[in-house]
mmCIF file of C-alpha atoms in Angstrom:
data_model
loop_
_atom_site.group_PDB
_atom_site.id
_atom_site.type_symbol
_atom_site.label_atom_id
_atom_site.label_comp_id
_atom_site.label_asym_id
_atom_site.label_seq_id
_atom_site.Cartn_x
_atom_site.Cartn_y
_atom_site.Cartn_z
ATOM 1 C CA MET B 27 20.680 -27.602 46.100
ATOM 2 C CA ARG B 28 22.773 -28.262 42.926
ATOM 3 C CA ARG B 29 19.320 -28.471 40.983
ATOM 4 C CA LEU B 30 18.008 -25.386 42.496
ATOM 5 C CA LEU B 31 21.205 -23.470 41.558
ATOM 6 C CA LEU B 32 21.103 -24.671 38.255
ATOM 7 C CA ALA B 33 17.442 -23.758 37.699
ATOM 8 C CA VAL B 34 18.257 -20.229 39.218
ATOM 9 C CA THR B 35 20.973 -19.790 36.648
ATOM 10 C CA LEU B 36 18.863 -20.935 33.796
ATOM 11 C CA LEU B 37 16.023 -18.489 34.716
ATOM 12 C CA ALA B 38 18.745 -15.614 34.910
ATOM 13 C CA VAL B 39 20.282 -16.397 31.556
ATOM 14 C CA LEU B 40 16.697 -16.534 29.970
ATOM 15 C CA GLY B 41 15.728 -13.031 31.735
ATOM 16 C CA ALA B 42 19.084 -11.614 30.239
ATOM 17 C CA CYS B 43 18.422 -12.840 26.669
ATOM 18 C CA ARG B 44 14.616 -11.756 26.770
ATOM 19 C CA ARG B 45 14.142 -8.819 24.146
ATOM 20 C CA GLU B 46 12.426 -5.826 25.727
ATOM 21 C CA PRO B 47 9.724 -4.199 23.469
ATOM 22 C CA ALA B 48 11.067 -1.108 21.480
ATOM 23 C CA PRO B 49 9.775 2.178 23.085
ATOM 24 C CA LEU B 50 7.173 4.019 21.301
ATOM 25 C CA PRO B 51 8.564 6.761 19.085
ATOM 26 C CA THR B 52 7.851 10.535 20.096
ATOM 27 C CA ALA B 53 7.760 13.726 18.291
ATOM 28 C CA ALA B 54 11.333 14.170 18.962
ATOM 29 C CA MET B 55 12.500 11.480 16.665
ATOM 30 C CA PRO B 56 13.741 12.688 13.273
ATOM 31 C CA ALA B 57 11.391 12.094 10.436
ATOM 32 C CA VAL B 58 12.345 9.713 7.448
ATOM 33 C CA THR B 59 13.810 11.120 4.316
ATOM 34 C CA ALA B 60 14.132 8.746 1.497
ATOM 35 C CA ALA B 61 10.289 7.961 1.579
ATOM 36 C CA ARG B 62 9.388 11.789 1.806
ATOM 37 C CA TYR B 63 8.427 13.452 -1.270
ATOM 38 C CA PRO B 64 7.887 17.281 -1.599
ATOM 39 C CA ALA B 65 4.662 18.865 -0.971
ATOM 40 C CA PRO B 66 2.595 19.578 -4.192
ATOM 41 C CA GLU B 67 0.188 22.515 -4.917
ATOM 42 C CA ARG B 68 -2.393 19.728 -5.526
ATOM 43 C CA LEU B 69 -2.496 15.999 -4.643
ATOM 44 C CA VAL B 70 -4.968 13.272 -5.489
ATOM 45 C CA ALA B 71 -5.197 9.980 -3.803
ATOM 46 C CA LEU B 72 -6.675 6.802 -5.260
ATOM 47 C CA GLY B 73 -7.860 3.681 -3.338
ATOM 48 C CA ASP B 74 -7.913 -0.154 -4.155
ATOM 49 C CA LEU B 75 -8.470 -0.864 -7.868
ATOM 50 C CA HIS B 76 -8.360 -4.615 -8.015
ATOM 51 C CA GLY B 77 -7.975 -5.148 -11.901
ATOM 52 C CA ASN B 78 -10.750 -2.734 -13.040
ATOM 53 C CA LEU B 79 -9.139 -0.908 -15.776
ATOM 54 C CA GLU B 80 -12.349 0.998 -16.674
ATOM 55 C CA ALA B 81 -12.590 2.307 -13.192
ATOM 56 C CA THR B 82 -8.900 3.202 -12.947
ATOM 57 C CA ARG B 83 -9.126 5.150 -16.217
ATOM 58 C CA ALA B 84 -12.256 7.044 -14.849
ATOM 59 C CA ALA B 85 -10.666 7.813 -11.327
ATOM 60 C CA LEU B 86 -7.607 9.177 -13.180
ATOM 61 C CA ARG B 87 -9.797 11.394 -15.438
ATOM 62 C CA LEU B 88 -11.704 12.502 -12.415
ATOM 63 C CA ALA B 89 -8.385 13.377 -10.728
ATOM 64 C CA GLY B 90 -7.325 15.563 -13.698
ATOM 65 C CA ALA B 91 -4.329 13.318 -14.368
ATOM 66 C CA ILE B 92 -5.157 11.831 -17.939
ATOM 67 C CA ASP B 93 -7.159 12.658 -21.043
ATOM 68 C CA GLU B 94 -9.353 10.343 -22.918
ATOM 69 C CA ALA B 95 -6.256 8.909 -24.776
ATOM 70 C CA GLU B 96 -4.656 8.162 -21.348
ATOM 71 C CA LYS B 97 -1.927 10.824 -21.781
ATOM 72 C CA TRP B 98 -0.738 12.776 -18.797
ATOM 73 C CA ILE B 99 -2.362 15.983 -18.683
ATOM 74 C CA GLY B 100 -1.848 16.558 -14.736
ATOM 75 C CA GLY B 101 1.006 19.196 -15.076
ATOM 76 C CA LYS B 102 2.381 19.345 -11.576
ATOM 77 C CA LEU B 103 -0.222 17.380 -9.948
ATOM 78 C CA VAL B 104 0.924 14.519 -7.796
ATOM 79 C CA VAL B 105 -1.068 11.116 -7.777
ATOM 80 C CA VAL B 106 -0.872 8.690 -5.115
ATOM 81 C CA GLN B 107 -2.397 5.094 -5.466
ATOM 82 C CA THR B 108 -2.499 3.214 -2.055
ATOM 83 C CA GLY B 109 -2.005 -0.158 -3.381
ATOM 84 C CA ASP B 110 -4.127 -3.297 -4.281
ATOM 85 C CA GLU B 111 -3.992 -2.762 -8.295
ATOM 86 C CA LEU B 112 -3.723 -6.629 -8.503
ATOM 87 C CA ASP B 113 -6.405 -9.486 -8.164
ATOM 88 C CA ARG B 114 -10.176 -9.767 -8.755
ATOM 89 C CA GLY B 115 -10.307 -8.105 -11.975
ATOM 90 C CA ASP B 116 -8.828 -8.751 -15.547
ATOM 91 C CA GLY B 117 -7.288 -5.513 -16.266
ATOM 92 C CA GLU B 118 -4.206 -5.872 -13.837
ATOM 93 C CA ARG B 119 -1.292 -5.908 -16.639
ATOM 94 C CA GLU B 120 -2.816 -2.837 -18.255
ATOM 95 C CA ILE B 121 -3.157 -0.866 -14.841
ATOM 96 C CA LEU B 122 0.579 -1.761 -13.912
ATOM 97 C CA ASP B 123 1.854 -0.580 -17.147
ATOM 98 C CA LEU B 124 -0.290 2.555 -17.099
ATOM 99 C CA PHE B 125 0.924 3.667 -13.756
ATOM 100 C CA ASP B 126 4.506 2.923 -14.533
ATOM 101 C CA ARG B 127 3.995 4.869 -17.747
ATOM 102 C CA LEU B 128 2.364 7.848 -16.192
ATOM 103 C CA ALA B 129 5.077 7.908 -13.525
ATOM 104 C CA GLU B 130 7.596 8.526 -16.356
ATOM 105 C CA GLU B 131 5.248 11.088 -18.152
ATOM 106 C CA SER B 132 4.535 13.117 -15.120
ATOM 107 C CA LYS B 133 8.103 14.017 -14.549
ATOM 108 C CA ALA B 134 8.341 16.088 -17.545
ATOM 109 C CA THR B 135 5.748 18.568 -16.414
ATOM 110 C CA GLY B 136 6.776 18.475 -12.737
ATOM 111 C CA GLY B 137 4.343 16.154 -11.339
ATOM 112 C CA ALA B 138 4.603 12.618 -9.916
ATOM 113 C CA VAL B 139 2.711 9.372 -9.687
ATOM 114 C CA HIS B 140 3.464 7.211 -6.557
ATOM 115 C CA ALA B 141 1.755 3.778 -6.726
ATOM 116 C CA LEU B 142 2.260 1.934 -3.342
ATOM 117 C CA LEU B 143 2.211 -1.731 -2.359
ATOM 118 C CA GLY B 144 -0.919 -3.218 -1.036
ATOM 119 C CA ASN B 145 -1.535 -6.716 0.503
ATOM 120 C CA HIS B 146 -2.584 -8.227 -2.795
ATOM 121 C CA GLU B 147 0.644 -7.180 -4.434
ATOM 122 C CA THR B 148 2.590 -9.227 -1.742
ATOM 123 C CA MET B 149 0.285 -12.039 -1.820
ATOM 124 C CA THR B 150 0.889 -12.478 -5.601
ATOM 125 C CA VAL B 151 4.620 -12.208 -4.911
ATOM 126 C CA GLY B 152 4.417 -14.877 -2.437
ATOM 127 C CA GLY B 153 2.600 -17.228 -4.915
ATOM 128 C CA ASP B 154 -0.916 -16.757 -3.396
ATOM 129 C CA PHE B 155 -3.015 -16.389 -6.678
ATOM 130 C CA ARG B 156 -6.590 -17.263 -5.010
ATOM 131 C CA TYR B 157 -7.832 -13.926 -6.129
ATOM 132 C CA SER B 158 -6.639 -14.153 -9.703
ATOM 133 C CA THR B 159 -9.081 -14.472 -12.439
ATOM 134 C CA GLU B 160 -8.522 -16.998 -15.305
ATOM 135 C CA ALA B 161 -7.463 -13.960 -17.583
ATOM 136 C CA GLY B 162 -5.119 -12.655 -14.935
ATOM 137 C CA LEU B 163 -3.329 -16.068 -14.768
ATOM 138 C CA ARG B 164 -2.831 -15.848 -18.516
ATOM 139 C CA ALA B 165 -2.236 -12.105 -18.858
ATOM 140 C CA PHE B 166 1.469 -12.073 -18.054
ATOM 141 C CA ALA B 167 2.632 -14.559 -20.410
ATOM 142 C CA GLY B 168 5.951 -13.985 -22.295
ATOM 143 C CA VAL B 169 7.895 -11.823 -19.806
ATOM 144 C CA ALA B 170 11.594 -11.341 -20.467
ATOM 145 C CA THR B 171 12.743 -12.056 -16.880
ATOM 146 C CA LYS B 172 11.310 -15.122 -15.471
ATOM 147 C CA ALA B 173 11.314 -15.723 -11.704
ATOM 148 C CA PRO B 174 13.815 -18.308 -10.750
ATOM 149 C CA GLY B 175 11.071 -20.207 -8.573
ATOM 150 C CA ALA B 176 8.404 -20.280 -11.379
ATOM 151 C CA ALA B 177 9.519 -23.641 -12.819
ATOM 152 C CA GLN B 178 8.009 -25.486 -9.756
ATOM 153 C CA VAL B 179 4.609 -23.933 -10.194
ATOM 154 C CA ALA B 180 1.779 -25.699 -11.644
ATOM 155 C CA GLU B 181 1.426 -25.034 -15.606
ATOM 156 C CA ARG B 182 -1.892 -23.176 -15.255
ATOM 157 C CA GLU B 183 -0.328 -20.703 -12.707
ATOM 158 C CA ARG B 184 3.149 -20.579 -14.416
ATOM 159 C CA ALA B 185 2.840 -17.411 -16.463
ATOM 160 C CA ARG B 186 1.884 -15.457 -13.598
ATOM 161 C CA ALA B 187 4.340 -17.004 -11.207
ATOM 162 C CA GLU B 188 7.162 -16.372 -13.862
ATOM 163 C CA ALA B 189 6.030 -12.581 -13.739
ATOM 164 C CA PHE B 190 5.485 -12.079 -9.950
ATOM 165 C CA LEU B 191 7.445 -14.382 -7.916
ATOM 166 C CA PRO B 192 10.572 -12.904 -6.324
ATOM 167 C CA GLY B 193 12.985 -11.820 -9.252
ATOM 168 C CA GLY B 194 10.311 -11.907 -11.925
ATOM 169 C CA GLU B 195 9.783 -9.064 -14.477
ATOM 170 C CA TYR B 196 6.856 -7.512 -12.712
ATOM 171 C CA ALA B 197 8.214 -8.289 -9.286
ATOM 172 C CA LEU B 198 11.277 -6.197 -10.039
ATOM 173 C CA ARG B 199 8.997 -3.327 -10.956
ATOM 174 C CA LEU B 200 6.967 -3.753 -7.746
ATOM 175 C CA ALA B 201 10.178 -3.782 -5.769
ATOM 176 C CA ARG B 202 10.722 -0.181 -6.522
ATOM 177 C CA ARG B 203 7.300 0.801 -4.844
ATOM 178 C CA ASP B 204 7.103 2.042 -1.246
ATOM 179 C CA VAL B 205 4.937 0.511 1.522
ATOM 180 C CA ILE B 206 4.795 3.766 3.237
ATOM 181 C CA ALA B 207 5.302 7.119 1.674
ATOM 182 C CA ILE B 208 5.115 10.700 3.068
ATOM 183 C CA VAL B 209 4.227 13.585 0.372
ATOM 184 C CA GLY B 210 4.308 16.689 2.005
ATOM 185 C CA ASP B 211 2.620 16.449 5.223
ATOM 186 C CA THR B 212 0.578 13.379 4.464
ATOM 187 C CA VAL B 213 1.566 9.861 5.329
ATOM 188 C CA PHE B 214 0.315 7.197 2.826
ATOM 189 C CA SER B 215 0.106 3.387 3.043
ATOM 190 C CA HIS B 216 -2.268 0.542 2.201
ATOM 191 C CA ALA B 217 -3.635 -0.248 5.721
ATOM 192 C CA GLY B 218 -1.830 2.473 7.876
ATOM 193 C CA ILE B 219 1.023 2.694 10.020
ATOM 194 C CA ALA B 220 1.402 2.517 13.905
ATOM 195 C CA PRO B 221 4.122 3.785 16.071
ATOM 196 C CA GLN B 222 6.151 0.420 15.921
ATOM 197 C CA HIS B 223 6.679 0.922 12.129
ATOM 198 C CA VAL B 224 8.159 4.353 12.679
ATOM 199 C CA ALA B 225 10.290 2.774 15.473
ATOM 200 C CA HIS B 226 11.447 0.085 13.012
ATOM 201 C CA GLY B 227 12.328 2.709 10.223
ATOM 202 C CA ILE B 228 9.990 3.513 7.342
ATOM 203 C CA ASP B 229 13.243 3.635 5.065
ATOM 204 C CA ARG B 230 14.244 0.306 6.552
ATOM 205 C CA ALA B 231 10.730 -1.234 5.976
ATOM 206 C CA ASN B 232 10.655 -0.169 2.430
ATOM 207 C CA ALA B 233 14.057 -1.327 1.658
ATOM 208 C CA GLU B 234 13.419 -4.688 3.320
ATOM 209 C CA ILE B 235 10.218 -5.493 1.370
ATOM 210 C CA GLY B 236 11.895 -4.230 -1.885
ATOM 211 C CA ASP B 237 14.741 -6.828 -1.423
ATOM 212 C CA TRP B 238 12.350 -9.822 -0.836
ATOM 213 C CA ILE B 239 10.131 -9.008 -3.825
ATOM 214 C CA ALA B 240 13.400 -8.531 -6.080
ATOM 215 C CA GLY B 241 14.850 -11.840 -4.975
ATOM 216 C CA ARG B 242 17.704 -10.227 -2.897
ATOM 217 C CA ALA B 243 16.371 -11.550 0.375
ATOM 218 C CA PRO B 244 14.902 -15.244 1.200
ATOM 219 C CA GLU B 245 11.684 -13.863 2.792
ATOM 220 C CA ALA B 246 9.403 -11.076 3.462
ATOM 221 C CA PRO B 247 10.198 -8.916 6.605
ATOM 222 C CA ASP B 248 8.030 -9.347 9.598
ATOM 223 C CA VAL B 249 7.489 -5.675 10.066
ATOM 224 C CA VAL B 250 5.212 -5.634 7.130
ATOM 225 C CA MET B 251 3.831 -9.135 7.411
ATOM 226 C CA THR B 252 2.826 -9.445 10.936
ATOM 227 C CA GLN B 253 0.138 -7.547 12.692
ATOM 228 C CA PRO B 254 -0.405 -4.514 12.961
ATOM 229 C CA SER B 255 0.960 -4.573 9.338
ATOM 230 C CA PRO B 256 0.936 -1.736 7.125
ATOM 231 C CA LEU B 257 -0.466 -3.866 4.492
ATOM 232 C CA TRP B 258 -3.012 -5.914 6.399
ATOM 233 C CA ASN B 259 -4.321 -4.130 9.655
ATOM 234 C CA ARG B 260 -7.869 -2.983 10.148
ATOM 235 C CA LEU B 261 -7.065 -0.451 12.816
ATOM 236 C CA TYR B 262 -8.022 2.498 10.772
ATOM 237 C CA GLY B 263 -10.880 1.394 8.402
ATOM 238 C CA GLN B 264 -13.553 0.652 10.943
ATOM 239 C CA PRO B 265 -16.547 3.208 11.292
ATOM 240 C CA GLN B 266 -15.907 4.235 14.881
ATOM 241 C CA LEU B 267 -12.209 4.260 16.167
ATOM 242 C CA PRO B 268 -11.335 3.802 19.862
ATOM 243 C CA GLU B 269 -9.460 6.792 21.380
ATOM 244 C CA GLU B 270 -6.399 4.414 21.900
ATOM 245 C CA THR B 271 -5.998 4.078 18.222
ATOM 246 C CA CYS B 272 -6.388 7.834 17.676
ATOM 247 C CA ARG B 273 -3.747 8.403 20.131
ATOM 248 C CA ASN B 274 -1.367 6.021 18.654
ATOM 249 C CA LEU B 275 -1.978 7.590 15.143
ATOM 250 C CA ARG B 276 -1.194 10.882 16.601
ATOM 251 C CA VAL B 277 2.109 9.569 18.024
ATOM 252 C CA ALA B 278 2.996 8.045 14.672
ATOM 253 C CA LEU B 279 2.040 11.217 12.653
ATOM 254 C CA GLN B 280 4.119 13.492 15.063
ATOM 255 C CA SER B 281 7.013 11.293 14.792
ATOM 256 C CA VAL B 282 7.258 11.613 11.137
ATOM 257 C CA GLY B 283 6.367 15.393 11.128
ATOM 258 C CA ALA B 284 2.668 14.682 9.352
ATOM 259 C CA LYS B 285 -0.618 16.070 9.935
ATOM 260 C CA ARG B 286 -2.658 13.213 8.359
ATOM 261 C CA MET B 287 -2.766 9.546 7.073
ATOM 262 C CA VAL B 288 -4.397 8.283 4.024
ATOM 263 C CA VAL B 289 -5.226 4.312 3.796
ATOM 264 C CA GLY B 290 -7.053 1.961 1.573
ATOM 265 C CA HIS B 291 -7.708 -1.652 2.282
ATOM 266 C CA THR B 292 -10.987 -1.537 3.974
ATOM 267 C CA ILE B 293 -14.071 -0.740 2.077
ATOM 268 C CA GLN B 294 -16.102 2.250 2.927
ATOM 269 C CA ASP B 295 -19.630 1.444 1.794
ATOM 270 C CA GLU B 296 -20.890 5.098 1.993
ATOM 271 C CA GLY B 297 -17.701 6.503 0.368
ATOM 272 C CA ILE B 298 -14.590 8.264 1.642
ATOM 273 C CA THR B 299 -14.666 8.880 5.245
ATOM 274 C CA SER B 300 -12.247 10.326 7.861
ATOM 275 C CA ALA B 301 -11.835 9.794 11.633
ATOM 276 C CA CYS B 302 -9.883 11.009 14.633
ATOM 277 C CA ASP B 303 -10.681 14.682 13.850
ATOM 278 C CA GLY B 304 -9.488 14.374 10.344
ATOM 279 C CA GLN B 305 -6.058 12.794 10.926
ATOM 280 C CA VAL B 306 -6.985 9.644 9.057
ATOM 281 C CA TRP B 307 -8.844 9.307 5.752
ATOM 282 C CA ARG B 308 -10.185 6.099 4.434
ATOM 283 C CA ILE B 309 -10.353 6.006 0.569
ATOM 284 C CA ASP B 310 -11.245 2.359 -0.432
ATOM 285 C CA VAL B 311 -14.595 2.861 -1.889
ATOM 286 C CA GLY B 312 -14.885 -0.786 -3.311
ATOM 287 C CA MET B 313 -14.085 0.565 -6.672
ATOM 288 C CA PHE B 314 -14.068 -2.823 -8.246
ATOM 289 C CA GLU B 315 -17.341 -4.048 -6.857
ATOM 290 C CA ASN B 316 -19.172 -0.612 -6.704
ATOM 291 C CA PHE B 317 -18.021 0.951 -10.088
ATOM 292 C CA GLY B 318 -21.088 1.989 -12.087
ATOM 293 C CA LYS B 319 -23.261 1.430 -9.172
ATOM 294 C CA LYS B 320 -22.082 4.341 -6.623
ATOM 295 C CA PRO B 321 -20.456 7.647 -7.620
ATOM 296 C CA LEU B 322 -16.692 7.438 -8.278
ATOM 297 C CA GLN B 323 -14.715 8.988 -5.586
ATOM 298 C CA VAL B 324 -10.861 10.238 -5.081
ATOM 299 C CA LEU B 325 -9.476 12.402 -2.389
ATOM 300 C CA GLU B 326 -7.926 15.803 -2.930
ATOM 301 C CA ILE B 327 -5.415 17.662 -1.013
ATOM 302 C CA ARG B 328 -4.505 21.253 -1.277
ATOM 303 C CA GLY B 329 -2.321 22.621 1.566
ATOM 304 C CA ASP B 330 -4.560 22.001 4.537
ATOM 305 C CA GLU B 331 -7.803 21.560 2.466
ATOM 306 C CA VAL B 332 -8.867 17.959 2.091
ATOM 307 C CA LYS B 333 -11.847 17.395 -0.092
ATOM 308 C CA VAL B 334 -13.633 14.335 -1.663
ATOM 309 C CA LEU B 335 -13.822 14.680 -5.446
ATOM 310 C CA ARG B 336 -16.991 12.639 -6.683
ATOM 311 C CA GLY B 337 -17.702 11.488 -10.229
ATOM 312 C CA PRO B 338 -21.091 11.354 -11.806
ATOM 313 C CA THR B 339 -23.855 9.445 -10.025
ATOM 314 C CA PRO B 340 -24.622 6.156 -12.101
#
């Protein structure tokens, strides 16, 4: 009898400690503020760039953001790049430097440039250099602020580690980027948000990932690293989306007061696509793999009008 009472007591304690899942957010929840930016007259979104400097320049010119000398000519244009500037190609440092410079230049004319974090940025900060080219391993040598943990990395990878491990010079720059941003009535993230991300708090998620990248927190937050992650999930990238996915998307959009979401991460072989009655747009067109093989594409948003801009056919 005593063993039975102990077992019952233990089960009761475990039941009391069990964490109930957070309720799904509803449209009544307040929208986030710090990650929301004003609605521009014209907005252009670019997908994954993966170290392809030539494709990056071409996409920015197609957007009307830069001239042939790479100077900002966009005026009040807002550009959003949905992450994955790193890995696969050799032009990563030039791309990061270009977007940081354009973010400053655009302010002078009332424009803005928002480059988001992608999964390859967080992989690099975490020391996963599998997709780095040999040139990419060497390109970041000589940074002024070296990541504290880089001394433990093999010599071949040390220059990249000094720049990107938490607290390194380029990590500190990445730490200022959002995982999720809202511009006007459009939500942007690399892979897409789900209701649980809104429940967690978009501002909170952005701050937590920034703290890890800057070296102020010991590890990356679960909300952006576990599925369905706004950096990693494939919920919105597939050709046909189930109604449940569209329904959860509507809940998330209503909760933050947005009309649509724009994502990268999953290559769209036939070019930019939409799903869920235009509530999600997929803009990863495999720019690194397909540049020079297929027409370049970026997404333009003017109020309620969403349009694909196409570059010249190769």
